CSV table of C-alpha atoms in Angstrom, one decimal:
chain,number,residue,atom,x,y,z
M,1,MET,CA,-20.8,-10.9,-34.7
M,2,GLY,CA,-18.6,-13.8,-36.3
M,3,LYS,CA,-18.2,-14.4,-40.0
M,4,LYS,CA,-21.4,-16.0,-41.3
M,5,VAL,CA,-20.7,-20.0,-41.9
M,6,LEU,CA,-22.8,-22.9,-43.4
M,7,PHE,CA,-21.9,-26.1,-42.2
M,8,PHE,CA,-21.8,-29.1,-43.7
M,9,GLY,CA,-21.1,-32.2,-41.8
M,10,ASP,CA,-21.2,-35.8,-41.1
M,11,ILE,CA,-21.1,-35.3,-37.0
M,12,GLY,CA,-19.1,-38.0,-35.9
M,13,ILE,CA,-16.6,-37.1,-32.9
M,14,ASP,CA,-14.0,-34.3,-34.3
M,15,ASP,CA,-17.3,-32.7,-36.2
M,16,ALA,CA,-19.0,-32.4,-32.9
M,17,ILE,CA,-15.9,-30.9,-31.3
M,18,ALA,CA,-15.9,-28.7,-33.8
M,19,LEU,CA,-19.4,-27.3,-33.4
M,20,ILE,CA,-18.8,-26.9,-30.0
M,21,PHE,CA,-16.1,-24.8,-30.6
M,22,THR,CA,-18.1,-22.6,-32.9
M,23,TYR,CA,-20.4,-22.3,-29.8
M,24,LEU,CA,-17.7,-20.9,-27.9
M,25,THR,CA,-16.4,-18.5,-29.9
M,26,ASP,CA,-17.4,-14.9,-31.0
M,27,LYS,CA,-15.5,-15.0,-34.6
M,28,ILE,CA,-17.6,-17.2,-36.1
M,29,ASP,CA,-21.6,-17.6,-36.4
M,30,ILE,CA,-22.9,-20.6,-37.6
M,31,VAL,CA,-26.3,-19.9,-39.7
M,32,GLY,CA,-27.0,-23.5,-41.1
M,33,ILE,CA,-26.2,-26.8,-40.7
M,34,VAL,CA,-26.0,-29.9,-43.3
M,35,ALA,CA,-26.0,-33.0,-41.8
M,36,ASP,CA,-24.8,-35.6,-44.3
M,37,TYR,CA,-23.9,-39.4,-44.6
M,38,GLY,CA,-20.7,-40.2,-43.7
M,39,ASN,CA,-19.0,-41.3,-40.0
M,40,VAL,CA,-22.6,-42.4,-39.7
M,41,SER,CA,-25.9,-42.1,-41.5
M,42,ARG,CA,-27.6,-38.9,-42.5
M,43,GLU,CA,-30.5,-40.1,-39.9
M,44,ILE,CA,-28.3,-40.3,-36.9
M,45,ALA,CA,-25.9,-37.2,-38.1
M,46,ALA,CA,-29.3,-35.1,-37.8
M,47,ARG,CA,-30.2,-36.5,-34.5
M,48,ASN,CA,-26.4,-35.6,-33.3
M,49,VAL,CA,-26.9,-31.9,-34.3
M,50,ARG,CA,-30.1,-31.6,-32.6
M,51,TYR,CA,-28.8,-33.3,-29.5
M,52,LEU,CA,-25.6,-30.8,-29.9
M,53,ALA,CA,-27.6,-27.8,-30.3
M,54,GLY,CA,-29.7,-28.7,-27.2
M,55,LYS,CA,-26.8,-29.2,-25.3
M,56,ILE,CA,-24.8,-25.6,-26.1
M,57,GLY,CA,-28.3,-23.8,-26.0
M,58,LYS,CA,-28.4,-23.2,-30.1
M,59,MET,CA,-31.9,-24.6,-30.9
M,60,ASP,CA,-32.3,-21.4,-33.2
M,61,ILE,CA,-30.0,-23.3,-35.9
M,62,LYS,CA,-31.3,-24.2,-38.9
M,63,ILE,CA,-30.7,-27.8,-39.7
M,64,MET,CA,-31.4,-29.5,-43.2
M,65,GLY,CA,-30.6,-32.9,-44.1
M,66,GLY,CA,-28.2,-33.6,-46.9
M,67,ALA,CA,-27.1,-36.6,-48.8
M,68,GLN,CA,-27.8,-40.4,-48.0
M,69,ARG,CA,-25.0,-41.7,-50.0
M,70,SER,CA,-22.6,-41.0,-52.7
M,71,MET,CA,-22.6,-39.9,-56.0
M,72,THR,CA,-21.0,-43.2,-57.3
M,73,GLY,CA,-24.2,-44.8,-55.9
M,74,GLU,CA,-22.4,-47.3,-53.5
M,75,VAL,CA,-24.1,-48.2,-50.3
M,76,PRO,CA,-22.1,-45.9,-47.8
M,77,VAL,CA,-19.6,-47.4,-45.1
M,78,TYR,CA,-20.0,-46.1,-41.6
M,79,TYR,CA,-17.0,-46.5,-39.0
M,80,PRO,CA,-18.4,-47.4,-35.6
M,81,GLU,CA,-14.9,-48.5,-34.2
M,82,ILE,CA,-13.9,-44.8,-34.9
M,83,HIS,CA,-16.7,-42.8,-33.7
M,84,GLY,CA,-19.3,-45.4,-31.9
M,85,PHE,CA,-22.3,-46.8,-33.6
M,86,HIS,CA,-24.2,-43.3,-32.9
M,87,GLY,CA,-21.4,-41.2,-33.7
M,88,LEU,CA,-20.7,-39.5,-30.4
M,89,GLY,CA,-18.6,-42.3,-29.1
M,90,PRO,CA,-20.2,-42.9,-25.7
M,91,ILE,CA,-22.9,-40.4,-25.9
M,92,VAL,CA,-26.0,-42.3,-27.2
M,93,PRO,CA,-28.5,-39.2,-28.1
M,94,PRO,CA,-32.3,-39.6,-27.1
M,95,SER,CA,-33.9,-41.6,-30.1
M,96,ASP,CA,-37.1,-39.7,-29.5
M,97,ILE,CA,-35.5,-35.9,-30.9
M,98,PRO,CA,-37.0,-35.5,-33.9
M,99,ALA,CA,-35.8,-35.7,-37.4
M,100,GLU,CA,-37.9,-33.5,-39.6
M,101,GLU,CA,-34.7,-32.0,-40.7
M,102,LEU,CA,-34.3,-34.7,-43.0
M,103,GLU,CA,-36.1,-33.5,-46.5
M,104,ASN,CA,-35.8,-29.9,-46.1
M,105,PHE,CA,-31.9,-29.4,-47.8
M,106,PHE,CA,-33.0,-26.9,-50.0
M,107,GLY,CA,-33.2,-24.7,-47.0
M,108,VAL,CA,-29.4,-24.3,-48.0
M,109,ILE,CA,-30.9,-21.8,-51.0
M,110,GLU,CA,-32.7,-19.8,-48.6
M,111,ILE,CA,-29.6,-19.0,-46.2
M,112,ILE,CA,-27.3,-18.4,-49.3
M,113,GLU,CA,-29.7,-15.6,-50.7
M,114,ARG,CA,-30.3,-14.1,-47.2
M,115,TYR,CA,-26.7,-13.5,-46.5
M,116,LYS,CA,-24.9,-13.8,-50.4
M,117,GLU,CA,-21.6,-13.0,-50.5
M,118,GLU,CA,-20.7,-12.6,-46.7
M,119,ILE,CA,-21.5,-16.5,-46.6
M,120,ILE,CA,-18.6,-19.2,-45.8
M,121,ILE,CA,-19.2,-22.7,-46.5
M,122,VAL,CA,-17.6,-25.4,-44.3
M,123,ASN,CA,-17.4,-28.9,-45.6
M,124,THR,CA,-15.9,-31.5,-42.9
M,125,GLY,CA,-17.5,-34.9,-44.1
M,126,ARG,CA,-18.3,-35.8,-48.1
M,127,LEU,CA,-18.6,-33.5,-50.3
M,128,THR,CA,-21.9,-34.8,-52.0
M,129,SER,CA,-24.3,-32.4,-50.9
M,130,LEU,CA,-22.0,-29.4,-51.8
M,131,ALA,CA,-21.6,-30.7,-55.0
M,132,THR,CA,-25.1,-31.3,-55.7
M,133,MET,CA,-25.3,-27.8,-55.2
M,134,PHE,CA,-23.0,-26.9,-57.8
M,135,ILE,CA,-25.1,-29.4,-60.2
M,136,LEU,CA,-28.5,-27.6,-59.7
M,137,TYR,CA,-27.0,-24.2,-58.8
M,138,GLY,CA,-24.3,-23.1,-60.3
M,139,ASP,CA,-24.8,-19.5,-60.6
M,140,LEU,CA,-26.2,-19.2,-57.0
M,141,MET,CA,-22.9,-20.9,-56.0
M,142,LYS,CA,-20.8,-18.1,-57.4
M,143,GLN,CA,-22.4,-15.5,-54.8
M,144,ILE,CA,-20.6,-17.9,-52.0
M,145,LYS,CA,-17.3,-16.0,-50.6
M,146,SER,CA,-15.4,-19.3,-49.5
M,147,TYR,CA,-14.8,-22.7,-48.9
M,148,TYR,CA,-12.9,-24.5,-46.3
M,149,ILE,CA,-12.8,-28.0,-46.8
M,150,MET,CA,-11.6,-31.1,-44.7
M,151,GLY,CA,-9.9,-33.9,-46.8
M,152,GLY,CA,-7.2,-35.5,-48.5
M,153,ALA,CA,-3.7,-36.4,-48.4
M,154,PHE,CA,-1.5,-34.8,-50.2
M,155,LEU,CA,2.2,-36.7,-50.7
M,156,TYR,CA,0.6,-37.6,-47.6
M,157,PRO,CA,-0.3,-41.3,-46.2
M,158,GLY,CA,-3.8,-41.7,-46.4
M,159,ASN,CA,-6.2,-42.9,-43.7
M,160,VAL,CA,-8.4,-45.1,-46.0
M,161,THR,CA,-6.0,-46.4,-48.5
M,162,PRO,CA,-2.6,-45.6,-48.5
M,163,VAL,CA,-2.9,-42.7,-50.5
M,164,SER,CA,-6.5,-41.6,-49.9
M,165,GLU,CA,-8.4,-40.2,-47.0
M,166,ALA,CA,-11.8,-41.0,-46.1
M,167,ASN,CA,-14.1,-37.7,-47.4
M,168,PHE,CA,-12.7,-37.9,-50.8
M,169,TYR,CA,-12.5,-41.6,-51.0
M,170,GLY,CA,-15.7,-42.0,-49.7
M,171,ASP,CA,-17.2,-39.8,-52.9
M,172,PRO,CA,-14.3,-39.1,-55.0
M,173,VAL,CA,-17.1,-38.1,-58.1
M,174,ALA,CA,-18.1,-35.2,-55.9
M,175,ALA,CA,-14.6,-34.1,-54.6
M,176,ASN,CA,-14.1,-34.0,-58.5
M,177,LEU,CA,-16.9,-31.7,-58.9
M,178,VAL,CA,-16.1,-29.4,-56.2
M,179,PHE,CA,-12.8,-28.5,-57.1
M,180,LYS,CA,-13.7,-28.4,-61.0
M,181,TYR,CA,-16.2,-25.3,-60.1
M,182,ALA,CA,-15.7,-23.9,-56.6
M,183,LYS,CA,-13.2,-20.7,-56.3
M,184,ASN,CA,-11.6,-19.3,-53.5
M,185,VAL,CA,-11.6,-22.6,-51.3
M,186,SER,CA,-8.8,-23.6,-48.7
M,187,ILE,CA,-8.4,-27.4,-48.1
M,188,TYR,CA,-6.7,-28.8,-44.7
M,189,PRO,CA,-5.9,-32.5,-45.9
M,190,LEU,CA,-4.4,-34.8,-43.4
M,191,ASN,CA,-1.0,-33.3,-43.9
M,192,VAL,CA,-2.2,-30.8,-41.2
M,193,THR,CA,-4.9,-32.1,-39.4
M,194,GLN,CA,-3.2,-35.5,-38.2
M,195,ARG,CA,-1.2,-33.0,-36.1
M,196,ALA,CA,-3.6,-31.1,-34.8
M,197,ILE,CA,-3.6,-33.0,-31.4
M,198,VAL,CA,-5.4,-32.4,-28.2
M,199,THR,CA,-3.7,-34.3,-25.7
M,200,PRO,CA,-5.1,-35.9,-22.3
M,201,GLU,CA,-4.0,-33.3,-20.7
M,202,MET,CA,-5.6,-30.5,-22.4
M,203,VAL,CA,-8.7,-32.4,-22.3
M,204,ASN,CA,-9.0,-32.6,-18.5
M,205,TYR,CA,-8.2,-29.0,-18.3
M,206,ILE,CA,-10.9,-27.9,-20.4
M,207,HIS,CA,-13.3,-30.4,-18.4
M,208,SER,CA,-11.8,-28.9,-15.2
M,209,LYS,CA,-13.5,-25.2,-16.3
M,210,GLY,CA,-16.9,-26.5,-17.0
M,211,LYS,CA,-17.4,-24.2,-20.6
M,212,THR,CA,-18.8,-27.9,-21.8
M,213,ASP,CA,-19.3,-31.5,-20.1
M,214,LEU,CA,-19.0,-33.0,-24.0
M,215,VAL,CA,-15.5,-32.5,-24.7
M,216,LYS,CA,-13.8,-35.3,-22.4
M,217,PRO,CA,-16.0,-38.2,-22.9
M,218,LEU,CA,-15.8,-37.7,-26.6
M,219,LEU,CA,-12.0,-37.0,-27.2
M,220,ASP,CA,-11.4,-39.9,-24.7
M,221,TYR,CA,-13.4,-42.3,-26.6
M,222,TYR,CA,-11.3,-41.2,-29.7
M,223,TYR,CA,-8.3,-41.3,-28.1
M,224,ASP,CA,-8.6,-45.1,-26.9
M,225,PHE,CA,-9.0,-45.6,-31.1
M,226,TYR,CA,-6.1,-43.9,-32.1
M,227,LYS,CA,-3.6,-45.2,-29.6
M,228,LYS,CA,-5.1,-48.8,-31.2
M,229,ARG,CA,-4.4,-47.4,-34.8
M,230,VAL,CA,-1.1,-45.2,-33.9
M,231,PRO,CA,0.3,-46.5,-30.5
M,232,ASN,CA,2.9,-43.5,-30.2
M,233,ILE,CA,0.2,-40.8,-30.5
M,234,GLN,CA,0.4,-38.2,-28.1
M,235,GLY,CA,-3.4,-37.2,-28.3
M,236,SER,CA,-6.4,-37.3,-30.2
M,237,PRO,CA,-6.4,-35.1,-33.8
M,238,VAL,CA,-9.1,-32.9,-34.2
M,239,HIS,CA,-9.2,-32.7,-38.2
M,240,ASP,CA,-12.9,-31.1,-38.4
M,241,ILE,CA,-11.7,-28.0,-36.3
M,242,LEU,CA,-8.6,-26.7,-39.0
M,243,PRO,CA,-11.2,-25.4,-41.7
M,244,LEU,CA,-13.0,-22.9,-38.7
M,245,MET,CA,-9.2,-22.5,-37.8
M,246,GLY,CA,-8.6,-21.4,-41.1
M,247,ILE,CA,-11.3,-19.0,-41.2
M,248,MET,CA,-10.2,-17.2,-37.6
M,249,TYR,CA,-6.4,-17.3,-38.2
M,250,ASP,CA,-5.5,-17.7,-41.6
M,251,ASP,CA,-1.5,-16.7,-40.7
M,252,MET,CA,-1.8,-20.3,-38.6
M,253,PHE,CA,-1.3,-22.3,-41.7
M,254,THR,CA,1.2,-22.2,-44.3
M,255,TYR,CA,-0.3,-22.5,-47.9
M,256,TYR,CA,0.7,-23.9,-51.7
M,257,GLU,CA,-1.8,-23.2,-54.7
M,258,SER,CA,-2.5,-25.6,-57.2
M,259,GLN,CA,-5.4,-26.9,-59.8
M,260,ILE,CA,-6.8,-30.4,-57.6
M,261,LEU,CA,-7.9,-33.6,-59.2
M,262,ILE,CA,-9.0,-36.2,-57.5
M,263,ALA,CA,-8.7,-39.7,-58.6
M,264,GLU,CA,-12.0,-41.8,-58.9
M,265,ASN,CA,-10.9,-45.2,-59.8
M,266,GLY,CA,-9.2,-48.1,-58.9
M,267,THR,CA,-6.0,-48.6,-56.4
M,268,ALA,CA,-5.7,-44.8,-56.3
M,269,ARG,CA,-9.6,-43.8,-55.6
M,270,GLY,CA,-9.9,-41.0,-54.0
M,271,GLN,CA,-6.1,-39.9,-53.9
M,272,SER,CA,-6.0,-36.2,-53.9
M,273,VAL,CA,-3.4,-34.7,-56.9
M,274,GLY,CA,-1.6,-31.9,-57.3
M,275,ASP,CA,1.5,-30.0,-58.9
M,276,PHE,CA,3.7,-29.5,-56.2
M,277,ARG,CA,6.1,-28.8,-58.3
M,278,ASN,CA,7.9,-25.2,-57.8
M,279,PHE,CA,9.5,-25.0,-61.0
M,280,PHE,CA,6.5,-26.6,-63.4
M,281,THR,CA,3.0,-25.3,-62.8
M,282,PRO,CA,1.2,-26.3,-66.4
M,283,GLU,CA,-2.8,-25.2,-66.1
M,284,ASN,CA,-3.5,-28.6,-67.3
M,285,LEU,CA,-6.0,-30.2,-64.9
M,286,ASP,CA,-9.5,-29.8,-67.4
M,287,ASN,CA,-9.1,-25.9,-66.5
M,288,ARG,CA,-9.7,-25.9,-62.7
M,289,PRO,CA,-9.2,-23.2,-60.6
M,290,ARG,CA,-6.1,-23.2,-58.2
M,291,GLN,CA,-7.0,-23.7,-54.7
M,292,ARG,CA,-5.2,-23.3,-51.6
M,293,VAL,CA,-3.6,-26.2,-49.9
M,294,ALA,CA,-2.5,-26.2,-46.3
M,295,VAL,CA,0.8,-28.0,-46.3
M,296,ASN,CA,1.5,-27.0,-42.7
M,297,PHE,CA,0.5,-25.3,-39.7
M,298,ASP,CA,1.5,-23.3,-36.5
M,299,TYR,CA,1.0,-26.1,-33.6
M,300,ASN,CA,1.9,-23.7,-30.6
M,301,LYS,CA,-0.3,-21.2,-32.1
M,302,PHE,CA,-3.1,-23.9,-32.4
M,303,PHE,CA,-2.6,-24.9,-29.4
M,304,LYS,CA,-3.4,-21.5,-27.5
M,305,GLU,CA,-6.2,-20.7,-29.6
M,306,PHE,CA,-7.8,-23.7,-29.0
M,307,MET,CA,-7.5,-23.5,-25.5
M,308,THR,CA,-8.4,-20.4,-25.0
M,309,VAL,CA,-11.4,-20.4,-26.8
M,310,MET,CA,-12.7,-24.3,-24.7
M,311,THR,CA,-11.7,-22.5,-21.1
M,312,LYS,CA,-12.5,-18.9,-21.6
M,313,GLU,CA,-8.8,-18.5,-20.2
M,314,GLN,CA,-5.9,-16.5,-22.2
M,315,PHE,CA,-3.2,-18.9,-23.0
């Protein structure tokens, strides 16, 4: 049995690739999925989870509806040009997929209590739902073994503003709450996720092995978008898979430890701030716990592990 993971995501293309990856490996056992707004609305995210669960034969996974909007109270902005209007690029899940999961968010409590201190939370979207758990159930959240979060850009260009990554920018209030109260957090920012490239050659080889027919349409669509934004890019960055890789292969990454603060307002909104000075590390950021930030990773190891899992061949 794999490590028990409770997955929070907004279920766009790279979230979908991450979930397919978990199905094909025996090292991770997804015990619940919270469908959040972000890449798409909460309703579409829940539909996408149900569709993916059916395609990969995991209909027994508990699916819960998460947040509809951020703690800032703003109306969410979606990005159909990146993930498509339905979140899965060219794939349009049937509209008759039930959405009864939308109002059962507190099923999260049952999952945490069932697995107690072995549960790991992975968050690949906005942090609104996760922050809500800390507001309502602070003592319960102390039972979480660890957190693996995709987000941020530390001394690295953002993908929404020059300094901000989309997950932290979308709800900086929630991100701040999580990093103030959560312990044992590992963060996978654009510093590493932007370099987690899956090339068209890799996609075609995975498709030829027939383990899943979802990877090629998803990543072909994603690559078409990225070629317009970054003309010299060699493939599709699969941002949301890196937190899962971190659970499985800790030595793939180089980490730096720091307290983390997220700018909430103005032109710096969503900027992820850490103290990366190796000569001076004062504990002055609101008495926050220190978190691990992935600042580098071994692409060759990523390539071998990704291709091995997705093709069932040894690379």
